[in-house]
Amino acid sequence: MHWGDTPEQAAFRAEVRAFIAAEFPAEYRPDPDAQHSLEPEDVWGYNWPVDRVSADPDRAAGARRWAAALAARGWIVPHWPEEYGGAGLTAVAEFILHEEMMRAGVPTVNGIGAFLLGPTLIAHGTPEQRARHLPPIASGERTWAQGFSEPGAGSDLASLRTRAVRDGDDYVLDGQKVWTSLAHYADWLFVLVRTDPDAPKHAGITFLLVDTATPGVTIRPITDIRGDTPFAEVFFDGARVPVRNRVGAENRGWYVAMDALSFERAGIGATVKLERALTRLVEQVRADGGSAVLRHEIARRYIELRVLYNLARYTVSRQAHGGVLGYEASVNQLFGAELAQRLARTGTKAFGELAQLTAPGERHPLAAEFTRLRFDAVAATFLGGTTEIQRNVIATRGLNLPRK
């Protein structure tokens, strides 16, 4: 299919490029030593939730100025209706906005609160919840983390054991969450808890909003293979959460959560991130020379990246025509995750023994970028849903194969 821009889309793309050139703060420069997150929308050297509270005053001010510039146009949450602080953009226009930001090497803002929690509150929240929580997300003043996974309840999320017992106007929470991305930088969490231990495991689950400053909530960063802290474990020890912070009905949180997870992005972040890495690899191999086998492998990675881009365009095309994403998001996730691992291995072959260096230095031709990519890629096939889960979704929802 032909994915070329229409005249209107081309004009919007030019508008986005001009906006970035004029509004991105000069003091907000990339920091190659501050890569704390593994999300596909990350841009090398930036991590907005971390940057906004940086000890470097220029970096913190730059991150907040960038959020304010985006918020003024509704571009932190471009897909939200204007009444909630968004821009009401079409799916294609939002895709173009994120693509141009990634290609310009500037960070998106407010991640999971913007594209997961916000649409969930618009669909399931009370008027009070929407009034309280949506404006701070749209303005970049409040960040969120997703508290779903637990020890022993990752891929089998419905096996979660964190308890919430009703006590008057509060729920009292006890339990643990793990692998919670950037929880230690978040202002609030949205979590799944078990409110009926006797119900079938997909029932008896409730969706709650939790202020991280709540007494009884303890957040501990987890150090990963790179030595960074992109996620954390969260402990609830008698934490009291008001009933008014419940989204949807009690014991119906599983269905709210499934709606939340359906608000997937088209996958342009991973495409551009890997494309930029491959471009730098090609430039280096051209300068150093490379075997025919290596050049052939690089060519295959390029073809696969074009496939990934077209998968992303197909997904956004489905959204633009009113389609509800199902297995398509799993296809994107699976193909992109495995491609990240293949690209990392290709870079390892290109640099040989130098690929073992873990820190930038004079000896490493690309400042250890592909060493870090190789570390990142270890997590790629279970981050956001394991390969096995994605394949099951594709088989049952995409190919209509039986579940057993």
PDB file of C-alpha atoms in Angstrom, residues 45-203:
ATOM      1  CA  GLY A  45      19.784  10.953  26.028  1.00  0.00           C
ATOM      2  CA  TYR A  46      16.310  11.947  27.223  1.00  0.00           C
ATOM      3  CA  ASN A  47      13.822  10.575  29.723  1.00  0.00           C
ATOM      4  CA  TRP A  48      11.221  13.226  30.412  1.00  0.00           C
ATOM      5  CA  PRO A  49       9.738  11.889  33.689  1.00  0.00           C
ATOM      6  CA  VAL A  50      13.265  11.764  35.111  1.00  0.00           C
ATOM      7  CA  ASP A  51      14.463  14.982  33.490  1.00  0.00           C
ATOM      8  CA  ARG A  52      11.663  17.112  34.952  1.00  0.00           C
ATOM      9  CA  VAL A  53      12.991  16.420  38.476  1.00  0.00           C
ATOM     10  CA  SER A  54      16.686  16.415  37.553  1.00  0.00           C
ATOM     11  CA  ALA A  55      19.237  17.846  39.962  1.00  0.00           C
ATOM     12  CA  ASP A  56      20.563  19.819  36.977  1.00  0.00           C
ATOM     13  CA  PRO A  57      18.456  23.023  37.059  1.00  0.00           C
ATOM     14  CA  ASP A  58      18.886  23.679  33.333  1.00  0.00           C
ATOM     15  CA  ARG A  59      17.766  20.168  32.459  1.00  0.00           C
ATOM     16  CA  ALA A  60      14.754  20.319  34.770  1.00  0.00           C
ATOM     17  CA  ALA A  61      13.776  23.758  33.467  1.00  0.00           C
ATOM     18  CA  GLY A  62      14.188  22.612  29.856  1.00  0.00           C
ATOM     19  CA  ALA A  63      11.998  19.550  30.422  1.00  0.00           C
ATOM     20  CA  ARG A  64       9.260  21.684  31.952  1.00  0.00           C
ATOM     21  CA  ARG A  65       9.495  24.322  29.232  1.00  0.00           C
ATOM     22  CA  TRP A  66       9.148  21.624  26.582  1.00  0.00           C
ATOM     23  CA  ALA A  67       6.076  20.218  28.347  1.00  0.00           C
ATOM     24  CA  ALA A  68       4.536  23.687  28.537  1.00  0.00           C
ATOM     25  CA  ALA A  69       5.121  24.282  24.820  1.00  0.00           C
ATOM     26  CA  LEU A  70       3.471  20.985  23.903  1.00  0.00           C
ATOM     27  CA  ALA A  71       0.622  21.516  26.366  1.00  0.00           C
ATOM     28  CA  ALA A  72      -0.185  24.913  24.858  1.00  0.00           C
ATOM     29  CA  ARG A  73      -1.156  23.087  21.645  1.00  0.00           C
ATOM     30  CA  GLY A  74      -2.714  20.088  23.321  1.00  0.00           C
ATOM     31  CA  TRP A  75       0.120  17.960  21.962  1.00  0.00           C
ATOM     32  CA  ILE A  76       1.008  16.154  25.189  1.00  0.00           C
ATOM     33  CA  VAL A  77      -2.280  14.300  24.710  1.00  0.00           C
ATOM     34  CA  PRO A  78      -2.978  14.980  21.017  1.00  0.00           C
ATOM     35  CA  HIS A  79      -5.610  12.252  20.684  1.00  0.00           C
ATOM     36  CA  TRP A  80      -7.724  13.449  23.632  1.00  0.00           C
ATOM     37  CA  PRO A  81     -10.792  15.642  23.034  1.00  0.00           C
ATOM     38  CA  GLU A  82     -10.131  19.353  23.414  1.00  0.00           C
ATOM     39  CA  GLU A  83     -12.431  19.555  26.448  1.00  0.00           C
ATOM     40  CA  TYR A  84      -9.909  17.440  28.372  1.00  0.00           C
ATOM     41  CA  GLY A  85      -6.813  19.363  27.293  1.00  0.00           C
ATOM     42  CA  GLY A  86      -6.070  17.481  24.088  1.00  0.00           C
ATOM     43  CA  ALA A  87      -5.960  18.592  20.491  1.00  0.00           C
ATOM     44  CA  GLY A  88      -8.556  16.206  19.096  1.00  0.00           C
ATOM     45  CA  LEU A  89      -6.125  15.016  16.424  1.00  0.00           C
ATOM     46  CA  THR A  90      -6.910  12.108  14.152  1.00  0.00           C
ATOM     47  CA  ALA A  91      -4.987   8.877  14.587  1.00  0.00           C
ATOM     48  CA  VAL A  92      -2.909   9.687  11.500  1.00  0.00           C
ATOM     49  CA  ALA A  93      -2.075  13.213  12.682  1.00  0.00           C
ATOM     50  CA  GLU A  94      -1.012  11.876  16.082  1.00  0.00           C
ATOM     51  CA  PHE A  95       1.185   9.309  14.304  1.00  0.00           C
ATOM     52  CA  ILE A  96       2.829  12.089  12.263  1.00  0.00           C
ATOM     53  CA  LEU A  97       3.407  14.180  15.401  1.00  0.00           C
ATOM     54  CA  HIS A  98       5.149  11.340  17.238  1.00  0.00           C
ATOM     55  CA  GLU A  99       7.105  10.316  14.158  1.00  0.00           C
ATOM     56  CA  GLU A 100       8.481  13.822  13.663  1.00  0.00           C
ATOM     57  CA  MET A 101       9.367  14.170  17.342  1.00  0.00           C
ATOM     58  CA  MET A 102      11.260  10.883  17.253  1.00  0.00           C
ATOM     59  CA  ARG A 103      13.062  11.784  14.021  1.00  0.00           C
ATOM     60  CA  ALA A 104      14.025  15.175  15.455  1.00  0.00           C
ATOM     61  CA  GLY A 105      15.438  13.427  18.536  1.00  0.00           C
ATOM     62  CA  VAL A 106      13.185  15.227  21.038  1.00  0.00           C
ATOM     63  CA  PRO A 107      11.259  13.423  23.791  1.00  0.00           C
ATOM     64  CA  THR A 108       7.558  12.828  24.121  1.00  0.00           C
ATOM     65  CA  VAL A 109       5.983  13.886  27.407  1.00  0.00           C
ATOM     66  CA  ASN A 110       3.935  12.135  30.085  1.00  0.00           C
ATOM     67  CA  GLY A 111       3.974   8.656  28.558  1.00  0.00           C
ATOM     68  CA  ILE A 112       1.743   6.142  30.278  1.00  0.00           C
ATOM     69  CA  GLY A 113      -0.572   8.705  31.860  1.00  0.00           C
ATOM     70  CA  ALA A 114      -1.229  10.231  28.473  1.00  0.00           C
ATOM     71  CA  PHE A 115      -1.835   7.172  26.340  1.00  0.00           C
ATOM     72  CA  LEU A 116      -3.119   4.575  28.834  1.00  0.00           C
ATOM     73  CA  LEU A 117      -4.663   6.124  31.936  1.00  0.00           C
ATOM     74  CA  GLY A 118      -6.180   9.228  30.334  1.00  0.00           C
ATOM     75  CA  PRO A 119      -8.286   7.374  27.746  1.00  0.00           C
ATOM     76  CA  THR A 120      -9.310   4.919  30.487  1.00  0.00           C
ATOM     77  CA  LEU A 121     -10.616   7.747  32.682  1.00  0.00           C
ATOM     78  CA  ILE A 122     -12.379   9.324  29.708  1.00  0.00           C
ATOM     79  CA  ALA A 123     -14.128   5.990  29.109  1.00  0.00           C
ATOM     80  CA  HIS A 124     -14.698   4.761  32.679  1.00  0.00           C
ATOM     81  CA  GLY A 125     -13.923   7.564  35.138  1.00  0.00           C
ATOM     82  CA  THR A 126     -16.383   9.675  37.093  1.00  0.00           C
ATOM     83  CA  PRO A 127     -16.741  13.387  36.279  1.00  0.00           C
ATOM     84  CA  GLU A 128     -14.832  14.123  39.504  1.00  0.00           C
ATOM     85  CA  GLN A 129     -11.972  11.790  38.514  1.00  0.00           C
ATOM     86  CA  ARG A 130     -11.710  13.308  35.047  1.00  0.00           C
ATOM     87  CA  ALA A 131     -11.738  16.850  36.448  1.00  0.00           C
ATOM     88  CA  ARG A 132      -9.093  16.010  39.042  1.00  0.00           C
ATOM     89  CA  HIS A 133      -6.654  13.914  37.026  1.00  0.00           C
ATOM     90  CA  LEU A 134      -6.883  14.741  33.318  1.00  0.00           C
ATOM     91  CA  PRO A 135      -5.763  18.415  33.387  1.00  0.00           C
ATOM     92  CA  PRO A 136      -2.463  17.690  35.239  1.00  0.00           C
ATOM     93  CA  ILE A 137      -1.632  14.951  32.723  1.00  0.00           C
ATOM     94  CA  ALA A 138      -2.433  17.192  29.755  1.00  0.00           C
ATOM     95  CA  SER A 139      -0.263  19.989  31.189  1.00  0.00           C
ATOM     96  CA  GLY A 140       2.690  17.756  32.108  1.00  0.00           C
ATOM     97  CA  GLU A 141       2.322  18.505  35.813  1.00  0.00           C
ATOM     98  CA  ARG A 142       1.592  14.950  37.000  1.00  0.00           C
ATOM     99  CA  THR A 143       3.111  11.640  35.976  1.00  0.00           C
ATOM    100  CA  TRP A 144       1.743   8.119  36.406  1.00  0.00           C
ATOM    101  CA  ALA A 145       3.008   4.553  36.613  1.00  0.00           C
ATOM    102  CA  GLN A 146       1.153   1.303  35.957  1.00  0.00           C
ATOM    103  CA  GLY A 147       0.996  -1.096  38.918  1.00  0.00           C
ATOM    104  CA  PHE A 148      -0.227  -4.356  37.409  1.00  0.00           C
ATOM    105  CA  SER A 149       2.521  -7.028  37.509  1.00  0.00           C
ATOM    106  CA  GLU A 150       3.350  -8.859  40.718  1.00  0.00           C
ATOM    107  CA  PRO A 151       5.781 -11.593  41.735  1.00  0.00           C
ATOM    108  CA  GLY A 152       4.114 -14.698  40.301  1.00  0.00           C
ATOM    109  CA  ALA A 153       1.534 -12.652  38.377  1.00  0.00           C
ATOM    110  CA  GLY A 154       3.204 -11.190  35.312  1.00  0.00           C
ATOM    111  CA  SER A 155       2.035 -12.940  32.172  1.00  0.00           C
ATOM    112  CA  ASP A 156      -0.789 -14.486  34.218  1.00  0.00           C
ATOM    113  CA  LEU A 157      -1.914 -11.109  35.509  1.00  0.00           C
ATOM    114  CA  ALA A 158      -5.265 -12.370  36.796  1.00  0.00           C
ATOM    115  CA  SER A 159      -3.385 -14.343  39.472  1.00  0.00           C
ATOM    116  CA  LEU A 160      -2.512 -11.110  41.302  1.00  0.00           C
ATOM    117  CA  ARG A 161      -2.669 -11.250  45.101  1.00  0.00           C
ATOM    118  CA  THR A 162      -2.435  -7.644  46.326  1.00  0.00           C
ATOM    119  CA  ARG A 163      -5.453  -7.326  48.621  1.00  0.00           C
ATOM    120  CA  ALA A 164      -7.775  -4.372  49.125  1.00  0.00           C
ATOM    121  CA  VAL A 165     -10.246  -4.642  52.005  1.00  0.00           C
ATOM    122  CA  ARG A 166     -13.096  -2.148  52.253  1.00  0.00           C
ATOM    123  CA  ASP A 167     -13.079  -0.170  55.514  1.00  0.00           C
ATOM    124  CA  GLY A 168     -15.691   2.569  55.476  1.00  0.00           C
ATOM    125  CA  ASP A 169     -14.808   5.112  52.796  1.00  0.00           C
ATOM    126  CA  ASP A 170     -11.371   3.582  52.190  1.00  0.00           C
ATOM    127  CA  TYR A 171      -9.764   0.468  50.827  1.00  0.00           C
ATOM    128  CA  VAL A 172      -6.845  -0.876  52.882  1.00  0.00           C
ATOM    129  CA  LEU A 173      -4.115  -2.251  50.585  1.00  0.00           C
ATOM    130  CA  ASP A 174      -1.547  -4.935  51.357  1.00  0.00           C
ATOM    131  CA  GLY A 175       0.741  -6.594  48.827  1.00  0.00           C
ATOM    132  CA  GLN A 176       3.470  -5.983  46.269  1.00  0.00           C
ATOM    133  CA  LYS A 177       3.883  -4.886  42.657  1.00  0.00           C
ATOM    134  CA  VAL A 178       7.057  -5.379  40.632  1.00  0.00           C
ATOM    135  CA  TRP A 179       8.663  -4.219  37.361  1.00  0.00           C
ATOM    136  CA  THR A 180       6.686  -0.986  37.663  1.00  0.00           C
ATOM    137  CA  SER A 181       8.298   1.319  35.097  1.00  0.00           C
ATOM    138  CA  LEU A 182       9.525   4.613  36.575  1.00  0.00           C
ATOM    139  CA  ALA A 183       7.344   4.221  39.673  1.00  0.00           C
ATOM    140  CA  HIS A 184      10.021   6.018  41.711  1.00  0.00           C
ATOM    141  CA  TYR A 185       9.475   9.138  39.557  1.00  0.00           C
ATOM    142  CA  ALA A 186       5.682   8.927  39.417  1.00  0.00           C
ATOM    143  CA  ASP A 187       3.248  11.115  41.343  1.00  0.00           C
ATOM    144  CA  TRP A 188       0.429   8.562  41.123  1.00  0.00           C
ATOM    145  CA  LEU A 189      -0.089   4.861  40.333  1.00  0.00           C
ATOM    146  CA  PHE A 190      -3.031   3.033  38.801  1.00  0.00           C
ATOM    147  CA  VAL A 191      -3.167  -0.467  40.221  1.00  0.00           C
ATOM    148  CA  LEU A 192      -5.144  -3.674  40.129  1.00  0.00           C
ATOM    149  CA  VAL A 193      -6.054  -5.204  43.493  1.00  0.00           C
ATOM    150  CA  ARG A 194      -8.069  -8.210  44.611  1.00  0.00           C
ATOM    151  CA  THR A 195     -11.238  -7.226  46.453  1.00  0.00           C
ATOM    152  CA  ASP A 196     -12.984 -10.628  46.414  1.00  0.00           C
ATOM    153  CA  PRO A 197     -10.578 -13.495  47.138  1.00  0.00           C
ATOM    154  CA  ASP A 198     -13.333 -16.104  46.668  1.00  0.00           C
ATOM    155  CA  ALA A 199     -14.335 -15.064  43.150  1.00  0.00           C
ATOM    156  CA  PRO A 200     -12.908 -16.651  39.974  1.00  0.00           C
ATOM    157  CA  LYS A 201      -9.501 -15.129  39.316  1.00  0.00           C
ATOM    158  CA  HIS A 202     -10.634 -12.796  36.500  1.00  0.00           C
ATOM    159  CA  ALA A 203     -13.420 -11.545  38.740  1.00  0.00           C
TER     160      ALA A 203
END
